[in-house]
Amino acid sequence: MLLLNLTVYGFRNLVEQTLSFGEGLQVFVGPNAQGKTNLLEAIYTLVVGRSFRPVEESVLVREGASGFRLSGKVERRAGEMKVVLVYNKEKRAKTVEVNSQPLKRIIDLWGEAKAVVFSPQDVQLIKGPPMVRRQFLNRFLGQASPTYRHNLLRFSLALKQRNAILKKLSRGESEESLLIWEEAFVNFGQAVVEERAKKIEILAEKANSAYEQIGAGDQRVIIKYRPSSQNLARDISLSRQKEILQGSSLFGPHLDELEIYLDGKEAKSFSSEGETRALSLAIKLAEWELVKEETGEEPLLILDDALSELDERRQVALLSLLSGYPQTFLSLVSKRFLPDPFSSTAEVFYVQAGEARKSA
Ligand SMILES: Nc1ncnc2c1ncn2[C@@H]1O[C@H](COP(=O)(O)OP(=O)(O)O)[C@@H](O)[C@H]1O
Ligand SMILES: [Mg+2]
């Protein structure tokens, strides 16, 4: 997939502008706080429907603006498409159009366009709470598989309904419809768990090779899937009283966890800062491979500040690897991080005060 152009309006500190992109490395260069990450965020938000940073939508709106508008043309195997994403701050409403047709849900965009991002915050994928890993799984598998999207949506609805009923019961109110939602809860939940189990196994293999490819080291990367339940139907029927007492669903994919190991040691507690960054990058590159294999589309690859903490040898290793991708967006604080031959083949944009200018 290629993003051919991007028009931004009212997004963060970015001034209204249209940028055209080509194949290969697209690099945003500039000192701190100029808008490099904001540009990458705008690209990701246009393609995936939401930011990669854990923020409320309203934070994305430029101070003083009533909303933002992102649009762009995407070239895909499935044909070219124009995406327009609009957020209205007052209504707190986000809408997305593909080729002038409004999509029913933002998540439907995941079936149309794909992007994989790596940012410094991804150390949270290793060190953060389980919620971060579940969000990663959902976004990644949601882009990789339409059945996953379908099952996840159905499960989430059943979970919401079931929890509301359990809360009522915990307050002693009468409620007859617990069993009605249970079937959807179990069936869609079980389907989500099964697909996670299958795909995580493939992801783990790919992350292990990617870790070596980026020159991080020869430690073995192991990713283990830990579902909260192997048999949802059995577990919820055995613990129904406890669930009613607590007023919430105690088993299901909303409580699953991933365990990540480097050479047999759990990375969450043991890995160094450098190892943690390399691990999260390897997992993102593995995600890219898997989404490509599953969908036939090569996702946009977006890397924020990926080079700054690497030594020179690893920088060159990563840049060489990135040159093999159809289109990669990369932010750098200085062009000195872009040695030859990369600087002559990359398209470089200088970013200053929210404005990107292509270098001649
Ligand atoms: N909603 C917003 N409105 C206006 N400016 C914003 C908004 N959100 C962030 N900024 C500004 O954007 C700048 C940071 O841009 P960023 O893309 O993170 O910089 P960098 O070039 O270092 O990656 C900061 O100066 C910040 O104050
Ligand atoms: Mg930045």
mmCIF file of C-alpha atoms in Angstrom, residues 210-217 313-314 317:
data_model
loop_
_atom_site.group_PDB
_atom_site.id
_atom_site.type_symbol
_atom_site.label_atom_id
_atom_site.label_comp_id
_atom_site.label_asym_id
_atom_site.label_seq_id
_atom_site.Cartn_x
_atom_site.Cartn_y
_atom_site.Cartn_z
ATOM 1 C CA ALA A 210 12.912 -9.802 13.129
ATOM 2 C CA TYR A 211 14.791 -9.380 16.405
ATOM 3 C CA GLU A 212 17.858 -10.909 14.829
ATOM 4 C CA GLN A 213 17.379 -9.023 11.544
ATOM 5 C CA ILE A 214 17.483 -5.608 13.215
ATOM 6 C CA GLY A 215 20.782 -6.592 14.767
ATOM 7 C CA ALA A 216 19.422 -6.609 18.286
ATOM 8 C CA GLY A 217 21.075 -9.847 19.308
ATOM 9 C CA ARG A 313 25.815 -0.229 13.204
ATOM 10 C CA ARG A 314 22.219 -0.861 14.229
ATOM 11 C CA ALA A 317 21.045 -2.297 9.762
#
